[in-house]
Structures are given as C-alpha cells and as structure tokens.
XYZ file of C-alpha atoms in Angstrom:
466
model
C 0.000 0.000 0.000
C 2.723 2.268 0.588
C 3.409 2.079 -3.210
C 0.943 4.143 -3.402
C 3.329 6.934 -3.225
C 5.740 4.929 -5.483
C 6.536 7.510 -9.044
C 7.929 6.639 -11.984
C 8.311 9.613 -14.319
C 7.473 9.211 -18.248
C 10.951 9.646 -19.146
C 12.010 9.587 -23.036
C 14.191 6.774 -24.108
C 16.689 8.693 -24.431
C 16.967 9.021 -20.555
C 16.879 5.425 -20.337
C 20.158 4.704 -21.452
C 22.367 7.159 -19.537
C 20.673 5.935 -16.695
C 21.566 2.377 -17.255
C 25.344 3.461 -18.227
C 25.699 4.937 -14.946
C 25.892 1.688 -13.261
C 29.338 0.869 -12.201
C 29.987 -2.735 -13.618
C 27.089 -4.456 -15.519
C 25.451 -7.249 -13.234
C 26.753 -10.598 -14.357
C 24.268 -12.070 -17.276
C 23.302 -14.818 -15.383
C 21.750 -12.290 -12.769
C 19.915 -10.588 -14.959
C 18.771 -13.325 -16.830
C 17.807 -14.733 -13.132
C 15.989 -11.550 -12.522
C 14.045 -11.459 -15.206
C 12.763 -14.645 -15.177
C 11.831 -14.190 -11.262
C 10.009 -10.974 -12.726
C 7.725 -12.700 -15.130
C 6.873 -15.380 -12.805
C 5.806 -12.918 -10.010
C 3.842 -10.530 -12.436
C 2.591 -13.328 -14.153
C 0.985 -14.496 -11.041
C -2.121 -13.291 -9.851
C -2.024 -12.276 -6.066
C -4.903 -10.307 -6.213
C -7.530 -10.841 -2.978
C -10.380 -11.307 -4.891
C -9.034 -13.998 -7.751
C -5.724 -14.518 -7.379
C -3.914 -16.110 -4.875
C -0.364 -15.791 -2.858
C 0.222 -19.454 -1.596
C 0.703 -20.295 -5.333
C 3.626 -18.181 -5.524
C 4.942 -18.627 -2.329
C 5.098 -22.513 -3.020
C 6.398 -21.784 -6.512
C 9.246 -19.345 -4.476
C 9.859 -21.847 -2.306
C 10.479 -24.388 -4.563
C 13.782 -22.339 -6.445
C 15.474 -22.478 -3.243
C 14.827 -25.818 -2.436
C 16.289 -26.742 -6.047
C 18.992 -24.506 -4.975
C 20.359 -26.472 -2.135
C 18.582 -24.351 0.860
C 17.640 -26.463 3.759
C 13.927 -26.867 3.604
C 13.838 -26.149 7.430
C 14.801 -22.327 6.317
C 12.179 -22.570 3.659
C 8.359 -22.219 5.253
C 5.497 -21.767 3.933
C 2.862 -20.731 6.725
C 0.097 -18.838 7.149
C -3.628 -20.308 8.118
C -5.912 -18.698 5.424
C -5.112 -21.431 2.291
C -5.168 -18.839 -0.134
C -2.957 -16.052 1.499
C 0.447 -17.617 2.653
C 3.363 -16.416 3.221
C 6.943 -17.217 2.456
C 10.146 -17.226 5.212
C 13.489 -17.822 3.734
C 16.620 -18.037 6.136
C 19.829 -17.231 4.610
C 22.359 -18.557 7.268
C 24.824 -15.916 8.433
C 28.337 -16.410 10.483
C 26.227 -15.107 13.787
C 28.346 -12.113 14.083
C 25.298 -9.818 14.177
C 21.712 -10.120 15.009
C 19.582 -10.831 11.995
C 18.380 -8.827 9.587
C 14.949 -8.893 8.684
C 13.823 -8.117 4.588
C 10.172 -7.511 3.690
C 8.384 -7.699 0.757
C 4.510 -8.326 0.115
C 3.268 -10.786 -2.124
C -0.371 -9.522 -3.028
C -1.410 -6.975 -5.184
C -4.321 -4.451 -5.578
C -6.808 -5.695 -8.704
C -6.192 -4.421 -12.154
C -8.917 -4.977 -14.889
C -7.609 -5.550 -18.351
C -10.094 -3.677 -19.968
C -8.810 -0.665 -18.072
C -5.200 -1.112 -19.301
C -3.529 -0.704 -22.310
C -1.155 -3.999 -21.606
C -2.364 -7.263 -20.029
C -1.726 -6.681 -16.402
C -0.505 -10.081 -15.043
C 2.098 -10.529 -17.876
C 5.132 -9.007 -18.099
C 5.379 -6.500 -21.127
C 8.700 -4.397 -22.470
C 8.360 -1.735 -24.208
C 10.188 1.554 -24.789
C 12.473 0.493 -21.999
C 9.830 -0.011 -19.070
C 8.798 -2.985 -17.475
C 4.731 -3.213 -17.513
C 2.549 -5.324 -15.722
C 0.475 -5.282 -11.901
C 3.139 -5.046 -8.798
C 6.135 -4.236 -11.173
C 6.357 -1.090 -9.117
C 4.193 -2.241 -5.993
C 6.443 -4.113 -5.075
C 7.054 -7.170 -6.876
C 9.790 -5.583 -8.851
C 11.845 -5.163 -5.532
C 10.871 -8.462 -4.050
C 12.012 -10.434 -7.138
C 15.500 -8.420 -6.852
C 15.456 -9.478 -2.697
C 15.023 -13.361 -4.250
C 17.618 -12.764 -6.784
C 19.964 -11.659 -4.260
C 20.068 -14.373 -2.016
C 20.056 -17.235 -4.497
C 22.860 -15.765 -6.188
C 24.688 -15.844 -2.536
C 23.930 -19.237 -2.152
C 25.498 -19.902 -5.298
C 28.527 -17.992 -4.713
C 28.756 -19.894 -0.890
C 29.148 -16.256 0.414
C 27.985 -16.201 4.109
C 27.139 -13.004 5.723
C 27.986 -11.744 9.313
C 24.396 -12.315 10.528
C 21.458 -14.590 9.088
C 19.349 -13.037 6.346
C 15.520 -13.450 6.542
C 13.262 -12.648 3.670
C 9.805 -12.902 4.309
C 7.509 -12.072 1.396
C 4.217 -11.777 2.961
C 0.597 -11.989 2.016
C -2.691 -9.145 2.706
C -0.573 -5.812 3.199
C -3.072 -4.511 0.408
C -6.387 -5.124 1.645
C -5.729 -6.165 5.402
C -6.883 -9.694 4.471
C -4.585 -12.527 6.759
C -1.986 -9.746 6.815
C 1.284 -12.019 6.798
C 3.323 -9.781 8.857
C 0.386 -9.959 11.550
C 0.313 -13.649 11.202
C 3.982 -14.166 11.790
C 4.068 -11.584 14.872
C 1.323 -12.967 16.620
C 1.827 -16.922 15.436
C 5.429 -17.634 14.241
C 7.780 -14.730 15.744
C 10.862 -16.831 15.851
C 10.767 -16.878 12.329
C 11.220 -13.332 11.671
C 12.788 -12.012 14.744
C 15.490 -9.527 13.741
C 17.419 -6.587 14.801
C 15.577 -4.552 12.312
C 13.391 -4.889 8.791
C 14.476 -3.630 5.307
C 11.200 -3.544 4.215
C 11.328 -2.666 0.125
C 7.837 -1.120 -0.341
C 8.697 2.576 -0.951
C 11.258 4.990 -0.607
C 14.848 4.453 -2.563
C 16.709 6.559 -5.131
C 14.262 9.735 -6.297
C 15.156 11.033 -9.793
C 15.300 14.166 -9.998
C 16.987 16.569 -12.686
C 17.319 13.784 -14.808
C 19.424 11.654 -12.844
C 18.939 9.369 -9.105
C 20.008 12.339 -6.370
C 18.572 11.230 -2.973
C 17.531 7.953 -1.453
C 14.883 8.406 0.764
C 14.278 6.283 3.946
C 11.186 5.998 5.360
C 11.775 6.063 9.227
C 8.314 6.921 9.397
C 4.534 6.790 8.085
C 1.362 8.552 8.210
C -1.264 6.432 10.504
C -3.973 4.659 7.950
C -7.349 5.397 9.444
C -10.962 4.796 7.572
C -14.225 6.282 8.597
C -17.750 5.181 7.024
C -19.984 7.910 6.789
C -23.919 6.591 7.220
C -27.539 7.974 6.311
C -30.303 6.177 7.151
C -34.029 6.721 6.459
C -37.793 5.175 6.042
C -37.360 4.829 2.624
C -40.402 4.395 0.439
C -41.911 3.863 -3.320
C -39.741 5.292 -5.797
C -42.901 7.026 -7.767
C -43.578 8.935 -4.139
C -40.293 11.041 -3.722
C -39.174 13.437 -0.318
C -37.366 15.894 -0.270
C -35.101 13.835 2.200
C -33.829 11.386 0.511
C -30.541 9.649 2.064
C -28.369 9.634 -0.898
C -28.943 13.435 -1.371
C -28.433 14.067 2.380
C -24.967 12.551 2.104
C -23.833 13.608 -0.925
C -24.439 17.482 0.283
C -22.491 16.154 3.459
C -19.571 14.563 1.346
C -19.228 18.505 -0.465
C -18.773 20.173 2.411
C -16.673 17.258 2.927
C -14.589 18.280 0.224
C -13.850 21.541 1.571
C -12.104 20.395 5.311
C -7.881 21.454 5.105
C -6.370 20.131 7.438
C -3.855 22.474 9.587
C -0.105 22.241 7.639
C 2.604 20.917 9.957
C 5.864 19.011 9.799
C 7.546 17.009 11.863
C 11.312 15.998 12.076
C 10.957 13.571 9.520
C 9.541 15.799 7.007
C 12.037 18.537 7.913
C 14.834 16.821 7.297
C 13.541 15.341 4.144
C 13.102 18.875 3.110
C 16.561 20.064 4.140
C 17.903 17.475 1.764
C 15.836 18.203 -1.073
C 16.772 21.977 -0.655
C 20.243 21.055 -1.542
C 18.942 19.965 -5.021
C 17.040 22.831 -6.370
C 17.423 26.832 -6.608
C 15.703 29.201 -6.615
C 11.758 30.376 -4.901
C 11.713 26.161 -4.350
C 14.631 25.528 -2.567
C 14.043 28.554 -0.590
C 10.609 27.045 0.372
C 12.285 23.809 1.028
C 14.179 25.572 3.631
C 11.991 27.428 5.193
C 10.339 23.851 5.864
C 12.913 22.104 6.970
C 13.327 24.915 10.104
C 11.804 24.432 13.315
C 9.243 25.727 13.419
C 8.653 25.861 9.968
C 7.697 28.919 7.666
C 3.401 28.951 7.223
C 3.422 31.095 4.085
C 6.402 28.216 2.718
C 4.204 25.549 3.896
C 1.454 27.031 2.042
C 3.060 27.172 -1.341
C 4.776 24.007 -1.419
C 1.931 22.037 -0.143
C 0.289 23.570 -3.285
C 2.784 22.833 -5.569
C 2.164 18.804 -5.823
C -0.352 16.134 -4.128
C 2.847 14.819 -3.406
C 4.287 17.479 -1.432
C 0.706 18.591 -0.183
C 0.616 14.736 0.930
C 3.548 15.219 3.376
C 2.363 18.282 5.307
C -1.129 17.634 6.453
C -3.325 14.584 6.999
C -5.141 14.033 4.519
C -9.217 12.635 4.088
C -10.585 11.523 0.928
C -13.707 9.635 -0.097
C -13.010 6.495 -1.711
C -16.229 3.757 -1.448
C -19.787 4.541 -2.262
C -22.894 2.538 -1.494
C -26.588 2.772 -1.256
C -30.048 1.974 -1.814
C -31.648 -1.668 -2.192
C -33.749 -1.693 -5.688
C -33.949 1.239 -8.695
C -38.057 1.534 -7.824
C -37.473 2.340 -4.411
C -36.388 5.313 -2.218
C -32.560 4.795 0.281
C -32.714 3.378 3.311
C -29.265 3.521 3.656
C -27.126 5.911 2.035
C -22.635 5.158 3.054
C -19.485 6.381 1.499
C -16.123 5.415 2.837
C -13.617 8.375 3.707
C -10.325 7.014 4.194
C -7.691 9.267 6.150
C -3.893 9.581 6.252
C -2.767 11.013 9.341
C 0.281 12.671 10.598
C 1.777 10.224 13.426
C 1.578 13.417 16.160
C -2.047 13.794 15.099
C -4.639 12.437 17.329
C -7.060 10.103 15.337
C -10.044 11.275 17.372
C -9.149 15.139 16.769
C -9.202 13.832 12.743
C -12.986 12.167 13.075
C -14.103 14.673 15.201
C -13.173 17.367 12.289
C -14.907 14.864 9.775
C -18.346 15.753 11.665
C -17.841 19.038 12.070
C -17.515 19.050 8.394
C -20.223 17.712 7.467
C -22.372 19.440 9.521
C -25.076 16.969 10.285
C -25.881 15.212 12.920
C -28.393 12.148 10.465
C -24.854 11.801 9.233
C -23.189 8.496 11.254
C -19.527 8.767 11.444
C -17.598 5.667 12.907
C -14.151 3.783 12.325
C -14.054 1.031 10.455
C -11.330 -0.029 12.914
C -8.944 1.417 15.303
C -6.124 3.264 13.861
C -2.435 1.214 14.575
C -0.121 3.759 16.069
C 2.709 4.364 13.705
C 6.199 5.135 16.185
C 9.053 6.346 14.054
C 12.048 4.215 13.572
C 15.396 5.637 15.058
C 18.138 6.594 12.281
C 20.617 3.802 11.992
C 23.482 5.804 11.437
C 25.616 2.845 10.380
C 23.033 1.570 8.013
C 22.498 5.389 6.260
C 26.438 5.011 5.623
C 26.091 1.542 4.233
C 22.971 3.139 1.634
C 25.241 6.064 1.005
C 28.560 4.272 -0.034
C 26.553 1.873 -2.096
C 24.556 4.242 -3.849
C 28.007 6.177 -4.895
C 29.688 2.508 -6.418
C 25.865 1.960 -8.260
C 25.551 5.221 -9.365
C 28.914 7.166 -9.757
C 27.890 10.170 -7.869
C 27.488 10.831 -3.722
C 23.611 10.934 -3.028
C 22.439 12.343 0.412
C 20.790 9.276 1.974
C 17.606 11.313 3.851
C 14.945 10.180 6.125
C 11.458 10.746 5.311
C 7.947 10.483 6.359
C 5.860 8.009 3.879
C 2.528 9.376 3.352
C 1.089 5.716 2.519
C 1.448 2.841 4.433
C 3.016 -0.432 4.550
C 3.275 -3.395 7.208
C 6.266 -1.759 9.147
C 3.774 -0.222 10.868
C 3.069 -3.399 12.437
C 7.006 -3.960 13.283
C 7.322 -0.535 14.685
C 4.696 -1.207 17.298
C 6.331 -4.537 18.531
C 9.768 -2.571 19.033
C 11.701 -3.578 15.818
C 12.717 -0.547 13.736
C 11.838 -0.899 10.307
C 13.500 1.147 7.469
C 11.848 1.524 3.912
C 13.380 1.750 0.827
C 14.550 -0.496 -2.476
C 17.210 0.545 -5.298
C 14.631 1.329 -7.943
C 15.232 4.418 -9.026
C 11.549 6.433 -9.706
C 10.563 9.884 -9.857
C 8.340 11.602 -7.461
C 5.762 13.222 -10.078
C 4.206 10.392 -11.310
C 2.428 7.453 -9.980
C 1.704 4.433 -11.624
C 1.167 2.400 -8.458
C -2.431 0.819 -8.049
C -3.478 2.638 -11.248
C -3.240 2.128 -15.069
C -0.375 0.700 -16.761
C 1.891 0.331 -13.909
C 5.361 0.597 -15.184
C 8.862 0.555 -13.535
C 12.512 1.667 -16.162
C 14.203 -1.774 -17.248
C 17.374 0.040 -16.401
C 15.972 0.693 -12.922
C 15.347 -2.803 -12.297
C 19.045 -3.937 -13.519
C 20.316 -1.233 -10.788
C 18.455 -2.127 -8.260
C 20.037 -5.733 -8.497
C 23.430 -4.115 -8.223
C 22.725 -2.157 -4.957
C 20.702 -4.942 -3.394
C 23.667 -7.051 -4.208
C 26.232 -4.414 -2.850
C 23.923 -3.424 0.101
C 23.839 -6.909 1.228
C 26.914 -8.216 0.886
C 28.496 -5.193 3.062
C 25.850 -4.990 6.466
C-alpha cells in the first residue's frame, strides 16, 4: 500500500540509457537473466484478494530455493488462510550480528484488463519499461530481494548475521496480513534486529538523474471512517425531499472543503533540508523554510500547493473512496454510506481527525464511525551505520554521492506493524523512480528496465556489506 506513493516519471528513451550506463559494472548475465525470469513469474501471477492467490507463488518461491540447495527447514510456507500464505526464507549468516529482517509483500491491488492498455498479469517491455500489476508495488523489488540471495547461495558467500526474507501476504487489503500472522503466530521466524522492508522509498530522480535515497523512518497512521444515512425509505414514484443519498452527498461537499492544519515534523524537515540542496531558486528557498523548526506557514502554504505529493507530506489528509446505497432502482434509500479514508500525521490524534470529519459535514443524520482502530505508527530511530552503508553503495551503483535522507511516507506499509512490537523498520529499495508520477495501483503500472538492472546491483552491494 505504501506504493501508493511509489513515481515513476514518463521519461524519453533517451533518458533510459544514460541511466543504465551509470551503473558501475554491468550485473553478471546470469543475474539478470535470473531476474528477469523471477520478474515474469511474479507478475505473471495473480495475487490479487479477490481472484488470485499468494500461496501459489509462495510454493512456486519456495520451490527455487529448495532446487537450490537451501535447507527446507529455512524454507516455510505458513500462514492459516489457504489462499494467502506467506513465504520465510533463512539465509544462514556467520552469527556475528543479530539478523536482519527483509520484507516484501506478495499480493497486489486488482487491475482490470479492460482498463489497461497492456495485459496486467504478464510481463510487457516496451520503450524500456517494465509493464505489468506489482512491477512497481512491489514485486519488482521483491524479485531483486530473491535474486539476491540465491545468487549468494550460489557464490557460498555467508554473511555476518542470518538473512531473513519474508515475502508476505494481505498488506493490500488487510486480508490474513502475513506480517500480523507471523508476529502474533510464528515470531521466531522473523525475529530480527531490524526490517528492510522494500515497499517505498529508494533513489528519487530528480533533474534527470537518481540524487537522494529516501528512507522511510516513518509513516502517516492509515485510518478509515464510514460515513452513514439512514431513512424510512419508500416507493420510488412517491419522492421526499429527504432522501438519504442526497443528504450525504451534500455532506460529502462540504466534505470536500475540510484542510487540514499544515505541519511538519522531524521527519519531514529533514527530508526537506535534503531536497533543498537539489534545487534553486523560490523552491529551494521554500524547502528551507520547511525544513526549520518551526517551519515557515506562508512556505508551507506554497509548497503544499505545488504537488499532491508534497501537499501529501504536510497535512493529513481525508478523501472519499467507497460509495454505497439503496436496495432496488423503484425504491427510495434506506441507507445511504461512502467510505472516507484518512492519512494522518503520526503526532495527530485520530479522534481530533474524526471529530473534524463531523464538524464538516455538519449533520448530525450523518453516522460517522471507524471502520477499525487506527495502529499507532512510532518512528524508527536513524541507523546511522546503516544510512552510511545506503550512502557508499549508492556512490559505487551510481557514480555520484547521493544524500541518503529520512522521510515520512505518506502511505502505508506493514512496518507499521514492526514498529509497534519494538523492531525498527526502514523503507526503501534501489529502484530508481521519480516523485511526479504514480503508476502504483493505477493504469499501466510501469517501472525503467534500467531501474530494475540497478536495483540488483545495490541490493547485491547493500547486502553483501551490512
């Protein structure tokens, strides 16, 4: 779900190719050729709630390291609901360090192939992207994570500490969430010193070129609210003037009116810090202004205008998403619901956010309640050691030094769940994307080819040097 803030930019070919030359030795062809066919096997899969199923790559996963000589008692398959499994993979370390913990969900949201231009659950090049559902969210970066540590079996190499990969089911939809499953049912099995979890963050292109990684150290809490009317209803031929789906939809406009105050939080302020380093001009000065403590209204105002994205980062955010109503076309509402679902900032109380949603809509026949309680979302701590690791991998990958900057996600992803148990969790991948354009969840999801041959580089490099 967090991919939901995942961007790849419609870059020209032409933009494809320097990016792919800045690599800093081509991955071996066996890799890629590794990688690729991982890729089409995990696209090609549907792990969709509603028709698709993530036991049937899990067991497929499973199987390649099996064949690859890993001891089946570090390959599980677990999970109670038969069609949502999950898959734990224990890469055996020298036990000089705790273990390290990397995430990666399985499931994806639904994609109709009517609505795309490409079939969704097959794996299409062209124009130097990679199409097809969960390229970007987030099988693309889980196929790299399973590329990675078959290719260390191979090469015998043994890290200092073990290596767990668990690629999870339900992060999407909440369904048998995996990573809720394993806390509550099989901890040993993913007990770590911290999570890598790759769904979001990573190398932002910007000016043409990767400058930043971001690291999501935090994440906006994931809160949903149904909004009810209810009435006598009646024959359709006898209208009244209060009708239930008219009553809410005049509630859901003033609805669409309720800002939410603009604040940042240290997070946010030092991902704008960094950023300000990038730009010139009326932007970067903005950026600035941000990043101080406490930070500039009148900036807030203008860069919180200048993008969803950036808009995204400095306020909660409430947004109607589900609609529903009415039993038969000859006969007046009963019932009348929409579904508002709410991002809010982690210092933001989620009672002060539903209490705002009523005094919005201004109407007391209006039924506000949570679908369920919102998780808290703790930040992680910075792991200055790790940040070092990211930044000195990113240089070899990409021939340039990138400022390696924490950030606040405004999505959210099944760290949330780590966080509260005490394990820091720390989001990012190495495929490069750009901020200004989502694909994830939508049409024609899409990540660069050359992105994805990076990202097996720094995963590689990454790895092999915690």
């Amino acid at each position: 779900m967090s991919r939901i803030l995942r961007r790849i930019l419609p870059v020209a070919l032409g933009l494809v190719l320097p990016l792919a030359a800045q690599a800093a030795e081509p991955v071996p062809a066996g890799e890629r050729a590794l990688a690729h066919e991982l890729l089409v096997q995990m696209i090609g899969t549907d792990t969709t709630s509603e028709h698709g199923s993530t036991t049937v790559l899990a067991e497929a996963l499973a199987q390649r390291f099996l064949k690859a000589g890993f001891p089946a008692a570090d390959v599980q398959v677990v999970g109670d609901d038969p069609k949502r499994r999950n898959l734990v993979v224990r890469l055996r370390g020298q036990g000089k360090r705790e273990p390290v913990l990397l995430l990666a969900h399985l499931d994806v949201v639904e994609a109709l192939p009517q609505d795309w231009h490409f079939p969704p659950f097959k794996l299409t090049e062209q124009g130097g992207y990679f199409y097809g559902r969960g390229t970007m969210d987030i099988k693309g970066a889980g196929a790299g994570l399973v590329a990675t540590l078959l290719r260390f079996h191979q090469e015998g190499f043994r890290p200092k500490g073990d290596y767990i990969l668990a690629l999870t089911a339900g992060e999407e939809d909440g369904k048998s969430n995996g990573v809720q499953w394993l806390l509550a049912h099989r901890p040993e099995l993913i007990r770590s010193r911290y999570s890598i979890n790759v769904d979001g963050g990573g190398p932002e292109i910007r000016n043409g070129r990767p400058e930043v990684v971001a690291v999501e150290t935090a994440e906006k809490v994931y809160a949903s609210y149904t909004l009810t009317v209810r009435n006598p209803g009646g024959h359709s031929s006898l209208p009244t003037p209060d009708n239930a789906i008219y009553r809410l939809a005049a509630g859901l406009i003033r609805l669409s009116k309720l800002e939410f105050p603009l604040h940042t939080n240290s997070a946010t302020r030092g991902y704008y810090a960094q950023l300000a380093t990038l730009y010139a001009g009326a932007k970067a000065a903005d950026m600035r202004a941000v990043a101080h403590d406490p930070s500039d209204p009148a900036a807030m105002r203008r860069l919180a205008a200048s993008s969803p994205y950036n808009n995204a980062h400095l306020r909660t955010t409430c947004v109607p998403t589900l609609l529903a109503g009415g039993d038969a076309e000859n006969a007046l509402p009963q019932m009348a619901r929409a579904t508002v679902n709410c991002r809010i900032l982690p210092d933001e109380p989620p009672a002060q956010v539903e209490a705002a949603i009523s005094k919005a809509l201004d109407d007391p026949q209006i039924e506000v309640a949570p679908v369920a309680p919102a998780p808290a979302s703790p930040p992680s701590p910075i792991d200055k050691a790790l940040f070092a690791h990211i930044a000195r991998t990113a240089k070899a990958v990409w021939g340039h030094a990138m400022p390696v900057s924490p950030y606040m996600s405004a999505g959210a992803s099944d760290s949330v769940f780590l966080r509260a148990v005490g394990m820091p969790s720390y989001v990012f991948n190495g495929i490069p994307y750009d901020v200004d354009d989502d694909r994830s969840h939508g049409q024609d999801e899409r990540i660069l080819v050359s992105s994805y041959e990076q990202s097996l580089d720094f995963d590689y490099r990454l790895l092999k040097s915690l």
